[in-house]
Amino acid sequence: MGMIRSVVCGYGSCLPKRAVTNQELEGVVETTDEWIIQRTGIRQRYVAGDDETTCSLGEGAARAALENAGLTVDDVDLIIVATSTPDNTFPAAAVDIQSRLGMRHGAAFDVQAVCTGFVYALTTADAYLHTGLAKRAIVIGAETFSRILDWTDRSTCVLFGDGAGALILEAVETEGSADDRGILAAKLRSDGNHKDKLFVDGGPSSTQTVGHLRMQGREVFKHAVGMITDVIEAVFDATNIGADDIDWFVPHQANKRIIDASARKLGIDPQKVVITVDRYGNTSAASIPLALVDALKDGRIKKNDVVLLEAMGGGFTWGAVMVRW
Ligand code: UT7
């Protein structure tokens, strides 16, 4: 029986102008290039300048994705932005980006699931397209975590970076088989009992300040691999597609050690894993689309490839999506 699926028809990204190396951070906090590389795999990250914000980076990614798809905003009726670092508490980054793009129709809203934000946003857009609530969506992951870091805390400030990536999804009538292009399955999870392990210590209703990121890194690490592999197994079960059948694994880029351990546990060939954490650091909701865009631009991901996406982060939230490109 035929069904509507969300097929990716465009992609784009936007990074801040300035890259900051580990060596530069040696002058900011007591750390070393060697420690950062060994514990995380990160060599550099991009940091937004005064003229760059989450919305300006998100706008850049959206414009690049529209150009890549050969579309204009007239062809789109939904914008979803995954971010935890919006320019303002409200309105949503999505409506800010909507206005920057010169779009006055359709609907635009934000999704906040921290590092799992892009997986949540993609799944939400898929539900809108699947049910006919929208026809074409721009899904953006955009962050400026540099603005919420405590630059005196070496255990967090060396880990994160800024950037934005976007995909355009289109509702397409398909056969309803596992060979279809588009989103084949998605699984979302959360457990708020872990909310104090990775959080920002401020907010409009509590402190009336923006606050800074706080993380019990070792605690997050301890849970990460189990949660990631569990939700991926659920997507494997839902699609009947296993580790050997996927073409590319594009995980959230928090830590190379977490990525390697997850891939090993799932039996995913290391050659199929897309890694960008070395160049971008952890860009939270932007990390999956940034990694996808890199692998699309250099020709690794091709039409009809089966791509597995996964993320885990603050909340905790975690999730996975299987897409045939
Ligand atoms: O994207 C959302 C999800 N977030 C994550 O997945 C992050 C998960 N956690 C991690 O990636 C890792 O836990 C970290 C990279 C944050 C830390 O690595 P770790 O191997 O768990 O190190 P640790 O926290 O156990 O710290 C080891 C040592 C400590 O010193 P002592 O107590 O052993 O003397 C830290 O004080 O490393 C020290 N340390 C540093 N040393 C140099 C912590 N940060 C630094 C630093 N430079 N930047």
Short mmCIF file of C-alpha atoms and ligand atoms in Angstrom, two decimals:
data_model
loop_
_atom_site.label_atom_id
_atom_site.label_comp_id
_atom_site.label_asym_id
_atom_site.label_seq_id
_atom_site.Cartn_x
_atom_site.Cartn_y
_atom_site.Cartn_z
CA MET A 1 0.00 0.00 0.00
CA GLY A 2 1.33 3.44 -0.94
CA MET A 3 2.30 5.94 1.73
CA ILE A 4 3.68 9.47 2.07
CA ARG A 5 7.30 9.63 3.15
CA SER A 6 9.61 12.56 3.91
CA VAL A 7 12.38 12.56 1.32
CA VAL A 8 15.49 14.75 1.68
CA CYS A 9 15.75 17.09 -1.32
CA GLY A 10 18.32 19.67 -0.18
CA TYR A 11 21.07 20.36 2.33
CA GLY A 12 23.24 23.25 3.47
CA SER A 13 25.44 24.43 6.32
CA CYS A 14 26.97 27.59 7.73
CA LEU A 15 29.93 27.92 10.09
CA PRO A 16 31.26 30.98 11.91
CA LYS A 17 34.27 32.62 10.29
CA ARG A 18 36.66 31.94 13.17
CA ALA A 19 38.17 28.53 14.01
CA VAL A 20 39.74 28.17 17.47
CA THR A 21 42.42 25.50 17.92
CA ASN A 22 43.16 23.54 21.08
CA GLN A 23 46.48 25.38 21.32
CA GLU A 24 44.61 28.69 21.54
CA LEU A 25 42.57 27.30 24.46
CA GLU A 26 45.80 26.46 26.30
CA GLY A 27 45.98 30.23 26.85
CA VAL A 28 42.40 30.43 28.18
CA VAL A 29 42.21 27.56 30.73
CA GLU A 30 44.65 25.03 32.18
CA THR A 31 44.48 22.41 29.44
CA THR A 32 46.58 20.83 26.70
CA ASP A 33 46.04 19.98 23.05
CA GLU A 34 47.07 16.42 23.94
CA TRP A 35 44.42 16.03 26.71
CA ILE A 36 41.63 17.35 24.48
CA ILE A 37 42.55 15.13 21.53
CA GLN A 38 43.03 12.02 23.67
CA ARG A 39 39.79 12.38 25.68
CA THR A 40 37.50 13.75 22.95
CA GLY A 41 39.07 13.66 19.46
CA ILE A 42 38.53 17.43 19.13
CA ARG A 43 41.32 19.48 17.44
CA GLN A 44 39.44 22.72 16.76
CA ARG A 45 35.95 24.25 16.87
CA TYR A 46 34.30 27.32 15.31
CA VAL A 47 33.27 30.21 17.55
CA ALA A 48 30.74 32.87 16.53
CA GLY A 49 31.94 36.46 16.29
CA ASP A 50 30.03 39.55 17.41
CA ASP A 51 28.24 39.73 14.05
CA GLU A 52 27.20 36.06 14.11
CA THR A 53 24.27 34.51 16.01
CA THR A 54 22.26 31.29 16.01
CA CYS A 55 19.72 32.91 13.68
CA SER A 56 22.30 34.32 11.26
CA LEU A 57 24.02 30.92 11.04
CA GLY A 58 20.65 29.17 10.71
CA GLU A 59 19.66 31.58 7.95
CA GLY A 60 22.94 30.82 6.12
CA ALA A 61 22.31 27.07 6.36
CA ALA A 62 18.69 27.45 5.19
CA ARG A 63 19.68 29.60 2.20
CA ALA A 64 22.36 27.06 1.21
CA ALA A 65 19.84 24.21 1.50
CA LEU A 66 17.25 26.04 -0.64
CA GLU A 67 19.88 26.71 -3.30
CA ASN A 68 21.03 23.09 -3.20
CA ALA A 69 17.40 21.94 -3.67
CA GLY A 70 16.74 24.46 -6.43
CA LEU A 71 13.82 25.86 -4.41
CA THR A 72 12.69 29.19 -2.96
CA VAL A 73 10.79 29.89 0.27
CA ASP A 74 7.60 29.92 -1.82
CA ASP A 75 8.04 26.15 -2.15
CA VAL A 76 8.26 25.61 1.63
CA ASP A 77 5.45 25.71 4.22
CA LEU A 78 7.19 24.69 7.45
CA ILE A 79 10.38 25.69 9.27
CA ILE A 80 11.52 23.81 12.37
CA VAL A 81 14.66 24.91 14.19
CA ALA A 82 16.39 22.71 16.74
CA THR A 83 18.30 24.92 19.15
CA SER A 84 19.03 25.48 22.84
CA THR A 85 20.74 28.81 22.15
CA PRO A 86 18.12 31.01 20.42
CA ASP A 87 18.91 34.70 19.83
CA ASN A 88 16.06 35.62 22.18
CA THR A 89 13.98 33.78 24.78
CA PHE A 90 11.14 34.41 22.33
CA PRO A 91 10.06 34.63 19.57
CA ALA A 92 11.38 31.32 18.31
CA ALA A 93 14.58 31.24 16.25
CA ALA A 94 12.43 29.66 13.52
CA VAL A 95 10.26 32.77 13.05
CA ASP A 96 13.35 35.00 13.13
CA ILE A 97 14.89 32.87 10.36
CA GLN A 98 11.53 32.83 8.54
CA SER A 99 11.56 36.63 8.41
CA ARG A 100 15.24 36.75 7.40
CA LEU A 101 14.33 34.46 4.48
CA GLY A 102 11.47 36.80 3.46
CA MET A 103 8.81 34.15 4.09
CA ARG A 104 5.37 35.22 5.36
CA HIS A 105 3.33 32.04 4.95
CA GLY A 106 3.33 28.60 6.57
CA ALA A 107 4.38 27.82 10.14
CA ALA A 108 7.67 28.10 12.01
CA PHE A 109 8.62 26.91 15.50
CA ASP A 110 11.56 25.68 17.58
CA VAL A 111 12.23 22.29 19.10
CA GLN A 112 14.43 22.07 22.19
CA ALA A 113 15.98 18.71 22.97
CA VAL A 114 19.59 19.91 23.37
CA CYS A 115 22.02 17.62 21.50
CA THR A 116 19.15 15.38 20.34
CA GLY A 117 17.38 18.45 18.93
CA PHE A 118 17.98 17.67 15.29
CA VAL A 119 16.69 14.10 15.65
CA TYR A 120 13.58 15.45 17.41
CA ALA A 121 13.07 18.18 14.78
CA LEU A 122 13.48 15.77 11.87
CA THR A 123 11.00 13.35 13.46
CA THR A 124 8.53 16.19 14.09
CA ALA A 125 8.81 17.42 10.48
CA ASP A 126 8.35 13.84 9.28
CA ALA A 127 5.09 13.58 11.28
CA TYR A 128 3.81 16.85 9.76
CA LEU A 129 4.60 15.71 6.21
CA HIS A 130 3.35 12.18 6.77
CA THR A 131 -0.04 13.42 7.98
CA GLY A 132 -0.42 16.10 5.31
CA LEU A 133 -0.06 19.07 7.70
CA ALA A 134 2.79 20.37 5.53
CA LYS A 135 4.29 19.62 2.13
CA ARG A 136 7.90 20.80 2.39
CA ALA A 137 9.92 21.61 5.50
CA ILE A 138 13.26 23.22 6.23
CA VAL A 139 14.70 21.50 9.29
CA ILE A 140 17.58 23.42 10.84
CA GLY A 141 19.98 22.63 13.68
CA ALA A 142 21.65 25.88 14.77
CA GLU A 143 23.66 26.67 17.89
CA THR A 144 26.03 29.17 19.48
CA PHE A 145 27.03 27.19 22.57
CA SER A 146 30.09 29.46 22.93
CA ARG A 147 27.64 32.03 24.37
CA ILE A 148 26.53 29.78 27.26
CA LEU A 149 29.92 28.31 28.16
CA ASP A 150 31.73 29.15 31.36
CA TRP A 151 35.10 30.05 29.83
CA THR A 152 36.80 29.44 33.20
CA ASP A 153 35.57 25.80 33.38
CA ARG A 154 38.07 23.62 31.50
CA SER A 155 35.88 20.54 31.84
CA THR A 156 33.25 22.02 29.49
CA CYS A 157 34.60 25.01 27.54
CA VAL A 158 36.99 22.96 25.40
CA LEU A 159 34.20 20.65 24.19
CA PHE A 160 31.68 22.76 22.33
CA GLY A 161 31.48 24.79 19.12
CA ASP A 162 29.07 26.87 17.02
CA GLY A 163 27.47 26.26 13.63
CA ALA A 164 24.30 25.39 11.71
CA GLY A 165 23.11 22.79 9.22
CA ALA A 166 19.80 22.31 7.40
CA LEU A 167 17.91 19.70 5.41
CA ILE A 168 14.84 20.18 3.25
CA LEU A 169 12.25 17.43 3.47
CA GLU A 170 9.57 16.90 0.87
CA ALA A 171 6.36 14.83 1.13
CA VAL A 172 6.53 12.16 -1.58
CA GLU A 173 4.02 9.42 -2.40
CA THR A 174 5.93 6.12 -2.20
CA GLU A 175 5.16 2.41 -2.49
CA GLY A 176 5.33 1.94 1.28
CA SER A 177 8.16 -0.59 1.11
CA ALA A 178 11.58 -0.80 2.78
CA ASP A 179 13.12 0.18 -0.59
CA ASP A 180 11.44 3.62 -0.47
CA ARG A 181 13.52 6.75 -0.27
CA GLY A 182 12.88 8.99 2.73
CA ILE A 183 12.58 8.57 6.49
CA LEU A 184 11.96 4.88 7.15
CA ALA A 185 11.75 4.92 10.96
CA ALA A 186 12.41 7.19 13.92
CA LYS A 187 12.53 6.54 17.68
CA LEU A 188 12.64 9.25 20.35
CA ARG A 189 13.37 8.81 24.06
CA SER A 190 13.81 11.00 27.14
CA ASP A 191 14.29 10.58 30.89
CA GLY A 192 14.10 13.80 32.89
CA ASN A 193 15.43 12.10 36.01
CA HIS A 194 18.88 12.83 34.56
CA LYS A 195 18.16 16.56 34.18
CA ASP A 196 20.88 17.62 36.63
CA LYS A 197 23.72 15.88 34.76
CA LEU A 198 23.80 18.28 31.82
CA PHE A 199 21.95 21.59 32.13
CA VAL A 200 22.19 25.39 32.01
CA ASP A 201 22.06 27.05 35.44
CA GLY A 202 19.78 29.91 34.44
CA GLY A 203 16.54 30.75 32.67
CA PRO A 204 13.74 33.32 32.41
CA SER A 205 11.50 31.87 35.11
CA SER A 206 14.15 30.73 37.59
CA THR A 207 17.03 33.22 37.65
CA GLN A 208 16.06 35.76 34.97
CA THR A 209 19.53 35.16 33.50
CA VAL A 210 20.75 33.08 30.61
CA GLY A 211 23.06 30.94 32.75
CA HIS A 212 26.00 28.71 31.88
CA LEU A 213 26.31 25.11 30.77
CA ARG A 214 27.10 22.65 33.57
CA MET A 215 27.95 19.00 32.95
CA GLN A 216 28.93 15.96 34.96
CA GLY A 217 30.90 14.66 31.98
CA ARG A 218 31.77 11.26 33.41
CA GLU A 219 28.09 10.64 34.37
CA VAL A 220 26.90 11.54 30.87
CA PHE A 221 29.60 9.34 29.34
CA LYS A 222 28.53 6.42 31.55
CA HIS A 223 24.97 6.45 30.16
CA ALA A 224 25.70 7.50 26.57
CA VAL A 225 26.73 4.26 24.86
CA GLY A 226 23.92 2.15 26.41
CA MET A 227 21.20 4.67 25.54
CA ILE A 228 22.50 5.21 22.00
CA THR A 229 22.81 1.52 21.17
CA ASP A 230 19.41 0.74 22.74
CA VAL A 231 17.49 3.25 20.60
CA ILE A 232 19.41 2.23 17.46
CA GLU A 233 18.48 -1.42 18.09
CA ALA A 234 14.82 -0.24 18.19
CA VAL A 235 15.26 1.41 14.77
CA PHE A 236 16.97 -1.73 13.42
CA ASP A 237 13.97 -3.76 14.62
CA ALA A 238 11.43 -1.31 13.13
CA THR A 239 13.08 -1.32 9.69
CA ASN A 240 14.55 -4.80 9.46
CA ILE A 241 17.73 -3.01 8.45
CA GLY A 242 20.81 -3.98 10.46
CA ALA A 243 24.38 -2.81 11.00
CA ASP A 244 25.62 -4.61 7.87
CA ASP A 245 22.90 -3.09 5.67
CA ILE A 246 23.48 0.58 6.43
CA ASP A 247 25.77 2.62 4.17
CA TRP A 248 26.58 5.44 6.60
CA PHE A 249 26.37 6.06 10.33
CA VAL A 250 26.12 9.77 11.15
CA PRO A 251 26.10 10.08 14.95
CA HIS A 252 25.91 13.17 17.13
CA GLN A 253 29.48 14.42 17.50
CA ALA A 254 30.12 14.80 21.25
CA ASN A 255 33.16 12.63 21.76
CA LYS A 256 35.09 10.33 19.41
CA ARG A 257 35.35 7.72 22.19
CA ILE A 258 31.54 7.55 22.57
CA ILE A 259 31.11 7.27 18.78
CA ASP A 260 33.74 4.51 18.49
CA ALA A 261 32.34 2.55 21.43
CA SER A 262 28.74 2.77 20.09
CA ALA A 263 29.77 1.67 16.58
CA ARG A 264 31.81 -1.21 18.02
CA LYS A 265 28.94 -2.40 20.24
CA LEU A 266 26.50 -2.30 17.29
CA GLY A 267 28.93 -4.01 14.88
CA ILE A 268 29.07 -1.03 12.52
CA ASP A 269 32.15 -0.98 10.25
CA PRO A 270 34.34 2.01 11.27
CA GLN A 271 34.67 2.90 7.54
CA LYS A 272 30.95 3.76 7.54
CA VAL A 273 31.15 6.25 10.42
CA VAL A 274 31.14 9.97 9.58
CA ILE A 275 33.34 11.96 11.98
CA THR A 276 33.50 15.75 12.24
CA VAL A 277 34.09 16.19 15.98
CA ASP A 278 37.80 16.78 15.24
CA ARG A 279 37.02 19.94 13.27
CA TYR A 280 33.76 21.26 14.75
CA GLY A 281 33.72 20.02 18.37
CA ASN A 282 30.28 19.34 19.87
CA THR A 283 27.83 21.70 18.14
CA SER A 284 24.79 20.17 19.89
CA ALA A 285 21.71 20.26 17.62
CA ALA A 286 23.85 21.36 14.65
CA SER A 287 26.25 18.41 14.75
CA ILE A 288 24.26 15.85 12.72
CA PRO A 289 23.32 18.19 9.84
CA LEU A 290 26.88 19.58 9.75
CA ALA A 291 28.27 16.04 9.49
CA LEU A 292 25.66 15.06 6.88
CA VAL A 293 26.48 18.09 4.73
CA ASP A 294 30.21 17.27 4.84
CA ALA A 295 29.59 13.68 3.74
CA LEU A 296 27.15 14.80 1.02
CA LYS A 297 29.47 17.48 -0.33
CA ASP A 298 32.47 15.15 -0.61
CA GLY A 299 30.35 12.49 -2.34
CA ARG A 300 30.34 9.83 0.40
CA ILE A 301 26.53 9.85 0.86
CA LYS A 302 24.74 9.22 -2.44
CA LYS A 303 21.13 8.88 -3.56
CA ASN A 304 19.53 5.66 -2.23
CA ASP A 305 22.19 5.18 0.47
CA VAL A 306 20.82 4.03 3.83
CA VAL A 307 21.90 6.48 6.52
CA LEU A 308 21.53 5.98 10.28
CA LEU A 309 21.37 9.11 12.47
CA GLU A 310 21.66 9.08 16.25
CA ALA A 311 21.99 11.56 19.13
CA MET A 312 22.01 11.72 22.93
CA GLY A 313 22.20 14.74 25.21
CA GLY A 314 20.80 16.95 27.98
CA GLY A 315 17.58 15.81 29.65
CA PHE A 316 18.56 13.10 29.00
CA THR A 317 17.10 12.94 25.53
CA TRP A 318 18.13 10.47 22.87
CA GLY A 319 16.90 9.12 19.55
CA ALA A 320 17.70 7.63 16.17
CA VAL A 321 16.41 7.96 12.60
CA MET A 322 16.89 5.68 9.57
CA VAL A 323 16.75 7.44 6.20
CA ARG A 324 17.16 6.20 2.65
CA TRP A 325 18.74 9.15 0.87
O1 UT7 B 1 26.54 16.22 23.69
C1 UT7 B 1 25.90 15.93 24.88
C2 UT7 B 1 26.45 14.75 25.50
N1 UT7 B 1 27.71 15.05 26.12
C3 UT7 B 1 28.64 14.13 26.12
O2 UT7 B 1 28.43 13.09 25.54
C4 UT7 B 1 29.89 14.33 26.94
C5 UT7 B 1 30.19 13.08 27.68
N2 UT7 B 1 31.38 13.12 28.47
C6 UT7 B 1 32.62 13.16 27.92
O3 UT7 B 1 32.77 13.24 26.73
C7 UT7 B 1 33.80 13.03 28.84
O4 UT7 B 1 33.37 12.65 30.13
C8 UT7 B 1 34.67 14.31 28.94
C9 UT7 B 1 35.40 14.54 27.63
C10 UT7 B 1 33.79 15.49 29.28
C11 UT7 B 1 35.73 14.13 30.04
O5 UT7 B 1 36.51 12.98 29.80
P1 UT7 B 1 36.76 11.93 30.97
O6 UT7 B 1 37.67 10.90 30.44
O7 UT7 B 1 35.42 11.47 31.47
O8 UT7 B 1 37.55 12.80 32.02
P2 UT7 B 1 37.14 13.14 33.53
O9 UT7 B 1 35.98 14.08 33.57
O10 UT7 B 1 37.04 11.87 34.27
O11 UT7 B 1 38.43 13.94 33.99
C12 UT7 B 1 39.71 13.32 34.04
C13 UT7 B 1 40.73 14.32 34.53
C14 UT7 B 1 40.29 15.08 35.77
O12 UT7 B 1 41.43 15.22 36.59
P3 UT7 B 1 41.67 14.25 37.86
O13 UT7 B 1 40.45 14.43 38.73
O14 UT7 B 1 41.78 12.88 37.27
O15 UT7 B 1 42.93 14.78 38.43
C15 UT7 B 1 39.87 16.43 35.26
O16 UT7 B 1 40.03 17.46 36.21
O17 UT7 B 1 40.94 15.32 33.52
C16 UT7 B 1 40.80 16.63 34.10
N3 UT7 B 1 40.31 17.56 33.08
C17 UT7 B 1 41.11 18.20 32.21
N4 UT7 B 1 42.46 18.21 32.06
C18 UT7 B 1 42.96 18.95 31.06
C19 UT7 B 1 39.03 17.89 32.82
N5 UT7 B 1 38.98 18.75 31.78
C20 UT7 B 1 40.27 18.96 31.39
C21 UT7 B 1 40.86 19.74 30.38
N6 UT7 B 1 42.20 19.70 30.25
N7 UT7 B 1 40.13 20.48 29.52
#
